[in-house]
Amino acid sequence: MTQDLFGGRSWLDEPAIVPAMSAAFLSMMDVHAVLALIDAARQLPLSAARERERATIAATLAPSEPWTLSSLREAVAGDVVPRARAFLKSLAAEPQVESLRGSARSIR
């Protein structure tokens, strides 16, 4: 992260960047936590429309170009993380997912 977002600068050499680096680290953790769940949802039997929605969110959370401070700020300030969370919550109502939940209960 320090290489991509801070050009290799170190908070040890520049203590003034600690607040910005800490904020970026927390933002990146949030993005990656949601991305891990979005990626895991790929294993679910989603409809084609829901899979497209999942893939669109995943592409936004894992852009082809490396993150920059401004792109990370925009992503976190925008709606992608809340949209991803809403998508994940909505999966609980999917009939295919509900049937999996029932199967998982019977395994215990």
Short mmCIF file of N, CA and C in Angstrom, two decimals:
data_model
loop_
_atom_site.label_atom_id
_atom_site.label_comp_id
_atom_site.label_asym_id
_atom_site.label_seq_id
_atom_site.Cartn_x
_atom_site.Cartn_y
_atom_site.Cartn_z
N MET A 1 0.82 -1.18 0.00
CA MET A 1 0.00 0.00 0.00
C MET A 1 0.87 1.26 0.00
N THR A 2 1.96 1.23 0.74
CA THR A 2 2.80 2.43 0.78
C THR A 2 3.41 2.71 -0.58
N GLN A 3 3.71 1.65 -1.35
CA GLN A 3 4.28 1.86 -2.68
C GLN A 3 3.25 2.47 -3.63
N ASP A 4 2.06 1.87 -3.68
CA ASP A 4 1.04 2.33 -4.63
C ASP A 4 0.42 3.66 -4.24
N LEU A 5 0.06 3.80 -2.99
CA LEU A 5 -0.68 5.00 -2.58
C LEU A 5 0.20 6.14 -2.11
N PHE A 6 1.37 5.82 -1.62
CA PHE A 6 2.22 6.87 -1.05
C PHE A 6 3.59 6.94 -1.70
N GLY A 7 3.74 6.32 -2.86
CA GLY A 7 4.99 6.41 -3.60
C GLY A 7 6.20 5.94 -2.82
N GLY A 8 6.00 4.98 -1.91
CA GLY A 8 7.11 4.45 -1.14
C GLY A 8 7.49 5.28 0.07
N ARG A 9 6.78 6.38 0.30
CA ARG A 9 7.08 7.20 1.47
C ARG A 9 6.79 6.40 2.74
N SER A 10 7.52 6.69 3.79
CA SER A 10 7.38 5.96 5.05
C SER A 10 6.93 6.91 6.15
N TRP A 11 6.00 6.41 6.97
CA TRP A 11 5.57 7.22 8.11
C TRP A 11 6.69 7.37 9.12
N LEU A 12 7.66 6.46 9.09
CA LEU A 12 8.80 6.59 10.00
C LEU A 12 9.66 7.80 9.63
N ASP A 13 9.80 8.03 8.33
CA ASP A 13 10.58 9.17 7.86
C ASP A 13 9.76 10.45 7.84
N GLU A 14 8.45 10.31 7.65
CA GLU A 14 7.55 11.47 7.55
C GLU A 14 6.34 11.26 8.47
N PRO A 15 6.50 11.49 9.75
CA PRO A 15 5.38 11.27 10.67
C PRO A 15 4.12 12.06 10.32
N ALA A 16 4.26 13.12 9.57
CA ALA A 16 3.09 13.94 9.21
C ALA A 16 2.11 13.18 8.32
N ILE A 17 2.56 12.11 7.65
CA ILE A 17 1.64 11.37 6.78
C ILE A 17 0.89 10.25 7.51
N VAL A 18 1.14 10.10 8.80
CA VAL A 18 0.47 9.04 9.57
C VAL A 18 -1.05 9.14 9.47
N PRO A 19 -1.67 10.31 9.67
CA PRO A 19 -3.13 10.36 9.58
C PRO A 19 -3.66 9.93 8.20
N ALA A 20 -3.03 10.42 7.14
CA ALA A 20 -3.47 10.06 5.79
C ALA A 20 -3.24 8.59 5.52
N MET A 21 -2.11 8.07 5.96
CA MET A 21 -1.79 6.66 5.73
C MET A 21 -2.73 5.77 6.53
N SER A 22 -3.03 6.16 7.76
CA SER A 22 -3.96 5.38 8.59
C SER A 22 -5.35 5.36 7.98
N ALA A 23 -5.81 6.52 7.52
CA ALA A 23 -7.13 6.59 6.89
C ALA A 23 -7.18 5.73 5.63
N ALA A 24 -6.12 5.78 4.83
CA ALA A 24 -6.07 4.97 3.61
C ALA A 24 -6.06 3.48 3.96
N PHE A 25 -5.32 3.11 4.98
CA PHE A 25 -5.25 1.71 5.39
C PHE A 25 -6.62 1.21 5.83
N LEU A 26 -7.32 2.00 6.66
CA LEU A 26 -8.65 1.61 7.11
C LEU A 26 -9.63 1.52 5.95
N SER A 27 -9.54 2.46 5.02
CA SER A 27 -10.41 2.42 3.84
C SER A 27 -10.14 1.19 3.00
N MET A 28 -8.87 0.86 2.80
CA MET A 28 -8.52 -0.31 2.00
C MET A 28 -8.96 -1.59 2.70
N MET A 29 -8.88 -1.62 4.02
CA MET A 29 -9.37 -2.79 4.76
C MET A 29 -10.87 -2.97 4.55
N ASP A 30 -11.60 -1.86 4.58
CA ASP A 30 -13.05 -1.91 4.37
C ASP A 30 -13.36 -2.42 2.97
N VAL A 31 -12.67 -1.89 1.97
CA VAL A 31 -12.88 -2.31 0.59
C VAL A 31 -12.59 -3.80 0.44
N HIS A 32 -11.48 -4.26 0.99
CA HIS A 32 -11.10 -5.66 0.83
C HIS A 32 -11.99 -6.61 1.62
N ALA A 33 -12.50 -6.18 2.75
CA ALA A 33 -13.42 -7.02 3.52
C ALA A 33 -14.70 -7.27 2.71
N VAL A 34 -15.23 -6.20 2.13
CA VAL A 34 -16.44 -6.34 1.31
C VAL A 34 -16.13 -7.12 0.04
N LEU A 35 -14.98 -6.86 -0.57
CA LEU A 35 -14.59 -7.56 -1.79
C LEU A 35 -14.47 -9.07 -1.55
N ALA A 36 -13.94 -9.46 -0.41
CA ALA A 36 -13.82 -10.89 -0.11
C ALA A 36 -15.20 -11.56 -0.08
N LEU A 37 -16.18 -10.87 0.48
CA LEU A 37 -17.54 -11.43 0.52
C LEU A 37 -18.17 -11.44 -0.86
N ILE A 38 -17.94 -10.38 -1.63
CA ILE A 38 -18.47 -10.33 -3.00
C ILE A 38 -17.85 -11.45 -3.83
N ASP A 39 -16.56 -11.68 -3.66
CA ASP A 39 -15.91 -12.78 -4.38
C ASP A 39 -16.46 -14.14 -3.94
N ALA A 40 -16.72 -14.29 -2.65
CA ALA A 40 -17.28 -15.54 -2.15
C ALA A 40 -18.68 -15.79 -2.72
N ALA A 41 -19.42 -14.72 -2.96
CA ALA A 41 -20.77 -14.84 -3.52
C ALA A 41 -20.75 -15.43 -4.92
N ARG A 42 -19.61 -15.42 -5.57
CA ARG A 42 -19.47 -16.01 -6.90
C ARG A 42 -19.81 -17.51 -6.86
N GLN A 43 -19.64 -18.13 -5.71
CA GLN A 43 -19.91 -19.56 -5.57
C GLN A 43 -21.40 -19.88 -5.42
N LEU A 44 -22.21 -18.85 -5.21
CA LEU A 44 -23.64 -19.07 -5.02
C LEU A 44 -24.34 -19.25 -6.36
N PRO A 45 -25.45 -19.97 -6.37
CA PRO A 45 -26.21 -20.15 -7.61
C PRO A 45 -27.08 -18.93 -7.90
N LEU A 46 -26.45 -17.85 -8.36
CA LEU A 46 -27.16 -16.60 -8.62
C LEU A 46 -27.77 -16.60 -10.02
N SER A 47 -28.84 -15.84 -10.18
CA SER A 47 -29.39 -15.65 -11.52
C SER A 47 -28.38 -14.86 -12.34
N ALA A 48 -28.56 -14.85 -13.65
CA ALA A 48 -27.63 -14.13 -14.53
C ALA A 48 -27.60 -12.64 -14.17
N ALA A 49 -28.76 -12.08 -13.88
CA ALA A 49 -28.82 -10.65 -13.54
C ALA A 49 -28.08 -10.37 -12.23
N ARG A 50 -28.28 -11.23 -11.25
CA ARG A 50 -27.62 -11.02 -9.96
C ARG A 50 -26.11 -11.23 -10.08
N GLU A 51 -25.69 -12.18 -10.92
CA GLU A 51 -24.26 -12.40 -11.14
C GLU A 51 -23.64 -11.19 -11.83
N ARG A 52 -24.35 -10.59 -12.79
CA ARG A 52 -23.84 -9.37 -13.43
C ARG A 52 -23.68 -8.25 -12.40
N GLU A 53 -24.66 -8.13 -11.52
CA GLU A 53 -24.59 -7.12 -10.46
C GLU A 53 -23.39 -7.38 -9.56
N ARG A 54 -23.21 -8.64 -9.18
CA ARG A 54 -22.08 -9.01 -8.34
C ARG A 54 -20.75 -8.71 -9.04
N ALA A 55 -20.67 -9.06 -10.32
CA ALA A 55 -19.43 -8.83 -11.08
C ALA A 55 -19.14 -7.34 -11.24
N THR A 56 -20.16 -6.54 -11.43
CA THR A 56 -19.98 -5.09 -11.55
C THR A 56 -19.43 -4.51 -10.26
N ILE A 57 -20.00 -4.93 -9.14
CA ILE A 57 -19.52 -4.46 -7.84
C ILE A 57 -18.08 -4.91 -7.63
N ALA A 58 -17.79 -6.17 -7.95
CA ALA A 58 -16.43 -6.70 -7.78
C ALA A 58 -15.43 -5.92 -8.62
N ALA A 59 -15.80 -5.59 -9.85
CA ALA A 59 -14.89 -4.83 -10.73
C ALA A 59 -14.63 -3.44 -10.19
N THR A 60 -15.62 -2.85 -9.55
CA THR A 60 -15.44 -1.52 -8.97
C THR A 60 -14.54 -1.60 -7.74
N LEU A 61 -14.68 -2.67 -6.97
CA LEU A 61 -13.87 -2.83 -5.76
C LEU A 61 -12.46 -3.32 -6.05
N ALA A 62 -12.26 -3.89 -7.23
CA ALA A 62 -10.93 -4.38 -7.63
C ALA A 62 -10.62 -3.85 -9.03
N PRO A 63 -10.35 -2.55 -9.13
CA PRO A 63 -10.15 -1.96 -10.46
C PRO A 63 -8.91 -2.52 -11.15
N SER A 64 -8.94 -2.47 -12.48
CA SER A 64 -7.79 -2.99 -13.25
C SER A 64 -6.56 -2.10 -13.06
N GLU A 65 -6.77 -0.83 -12.85
CA GLU A 65 -5.67 0.09 -12.57
C GLU A 65 -5.40 0.09 -11.07
N PRO A 66 -4.16 0.25 -10.65
CA PRO A 66 -3.87 0.29 -9.21
C PRO A 66 -4.62 1.44 -8.53
N TRP A 67 -4.97 1.21 -7.28
CA TRP A 67 -5.62 2.26 -6.50
C TRP A 67 -4.68 3.45 -6.37
N THR A 68 -5.27 4.63 -6.36
CA THR A 68 -4.56 5.86 -6.01
C THR A 68 -5.27 6.40 -4.78
N LEU A 69 -4.66 7.36 -4.12
CA LEU A 69 -5.35 7.96 -2.97
C LEU A 69 -6.69 8.55 -3.38
N SER A 70 -6.71 9.24 -4.52
CA SER A 70 -7.97 9.87 -4.93
C SER A 70 -9.00 8.82 -5.34
N SER A 71 -8.59 7.76 -6.04
CA SER A 71 -9.59 6.75 -6.43
C SER A 71 -10.11 5.99 -5.21
N LEU A 72 -9.26 5.77 -4.22
CA LEU A 72 -9.70 5.11 -2.99
C LEU A 72 -10.67 6.01 -2.23
N ARG A 73 -10.34 7.29 -2.13
CA ARG A 73 -11.24 8.24 -1.45
C ARG A 73 -12.59 8.28 -2.15
N GLU A 74 -12.56 8.35 -3.49
CA GLU A 74 -13.81 8.41 -4.26
C GLU A 74 -14.64 7.14 -4.05
N ALA A 75 -13.98 6.00 -4.06
CA ALA A 75 -14.70 4.73 -3.88
C ALA A 75 -15.36 4.66 -2.51
N VAL A 76 -14.62 5.05 -1.48
CA VAL A 76 -15.14 4.96 -0.12
C VAL A 76 -16.21 6.03 0.12
N ALA A 77 -16.01 7.22 -0.43
CA ALA A 77 -16.99 8.29 -0.25
C ALA A 77 -18.23 8.05 -1.11
N GLY A 78 -18.08 7.28 -2.16
CA GLY A 78 -19.20 7.00 -3.06
C GLY A 78 -20.11 5.93 -2.49
N ASP A 79 -20.83 5.30 -3.40
CA ASP A 79 -21.84 4.34 -2.95
C ASP A 79 -21.43 2.88 -3.10
N VAL A 80 -20.22 2.60 -3.57
CA VAL A 80 -19.89 1.21 -3.89
C VAL A 80 -19.86 0.30 -2.65
N VAL A 81 -19.30 0.74 -1.56
CA VAL A 81 -19.25 -0.12 -0.36
C VAL A 81 -20.66 -0.32 0.21
N PRO A 82 -21.46 0.75 0.38
CA PRO A 82 -22.84 0.52 0.83
C PRO A 82 -23.65 -0.32 -0.17
N ARG A 83 -23.42 -0.11 -1.46
CA ARG A 83 -24.13 -0.90 -2.48
C ARG A 83 -23.73 -2.38 -2.38
N ALA A 84 -22.45 -2.63 -2.15
CA ALA A 84 -21.97 -4.01 -2.00
C ALA A 84 -22.60 -4.65 -0.76
N ARG A 85 -22.64 -3.91 0.33
CA ARG A 85 -23.24 -4.45 1.56
C ARG A 85 -24.73 -4.74 1.36
N ALA A 86 -25.43 -3.81 0.68
CA ALA A 86 -26.85 -4.02 0.41
C ALA A 86 -27.06 -5.25 -0.48
N PHE A 87 -26.20 -5.40 -1.48
CA PHE A 87 -26.28 -6.57 -2.35
C PHE A 87 -26.10 -7.85 -1.53
N LEU A 88 -25.09 -7.87 -0.69
CA LEU A 88 -24.83 -9.06 0.13
C LEU A 88 -26.01 -9.38 1.04
N LYS A 89 -26.57 -8.35 1.67
CA LYS A 89 -27.73 -8.58 2.54
C LYS A 89 -28.92 -9.10 1.75
N SER A 90 -29.07 -8.60 0.52
CA SER A 90 -30.21 -9.02 -0.30
C SER A 90 -30.11 -10.48 -0.73
N LEU A 91 -28.92 -11.03 -0.71
CA LEU A 91 -28.76 -12.43 -1.11
C LEU A 91 -29.50 -13.38 -0.18
N ALA A 92 -29.71 -12.98 1.05
CA ALA A 92 -30.42 -13.83 2.01
C ALA A 92 -31.84 -14.14 1.55
N ALA A 93 -32.42 -13.24 0.75
CA ALA A 93 -33.79 -13.43 0.27
C ALA A 93 -33.85 -14.24 -1.03
N GLU A 94 -32.70 -14.53 -1.63
CA GLU A 94 -32.69 -15.31 -2.87
C GLU A 94 -33.13 -16.74 -2.58
N PRO A 95 -34.08 -17.27 -3.34
CA PRO A 95 -34.55 -18.64 -3.08
C PRO A 95 -33.42 -19.67 -3.13
N GLN A 96 -32.49 -19.50 -4.07
CA GLN A 96 -31.39 -20.46 -4.19
C GLN A 96 -30.51 -20.44 -2.95
N VAL A 97 -30.30 -19.25 -2.41
CA VAL A 97 -29.45 -19.11 -1.22
C VAL A 97 -30.20 -19.63 0.01
N GLU A 98 -31.48 -19.35 0.07
CA GLU A 98 -32.28 -19.84 1.20
C GLU A 98 -32.25 -21.36 1.26
N SER A 99 -32.32 -22.01 0.10
CA SER A 99 -32.29 -23.47 0.11
C SER A 99 -30.92 -23.98 0.57
N LEU A 100 -29.86 -23.26 0.24
CA LEU A 100 -28.53 -23.64 0.73
C LEU A 100 -28.44 -23.50 2.24
N ARG A 101 -29.06 -22.44 2.75
CA ARG A 101 -29.04 -22.23 4.19
C ARG A 101 -29.72 -23.40 4.90
N GLY A 102 -30.83 -23.86 4.35
CA GLY A 102 -31.52 -25.01 4.93
C GLY A 102 -30.65 -26.25 4.90
N SER A 103 -29.93 -26.44 3.81
CA SER A 103 -29.02 -27.60 3.69
C SER A 103 -27.91 -27.52 4.72
N ALA A 104 -27.39 -26.32 4.93
CA ALA A 104 -26.30 -26.15 5.89
C ALA A 104 -26.79 -26.46 7.30
N ARG A 105 -28.02 -26.08 7.60
CA ARG A 105 -28.56 -26.37 8.94
C ARG A 105 -28.68 -27.88 9.17
N SER A 106 -29.06 -28.61 8.12
CA SER A 106 -29.25 -30.05 8.30
C SER A 106 -27.92 -30.78 8.45
N ILE A 107 -26.83 -30.16 8.04
CA ILE A 107 -25.50 -30.78 8.16
C ILE A 107 -25.01 -30.73 9.59
N ARG A 108 -25.38 -29.69 10.32
CA ARG A 108 -24.88 -29.52 11.69
C ARG A 108 -25.26 -30.61 12.60
#
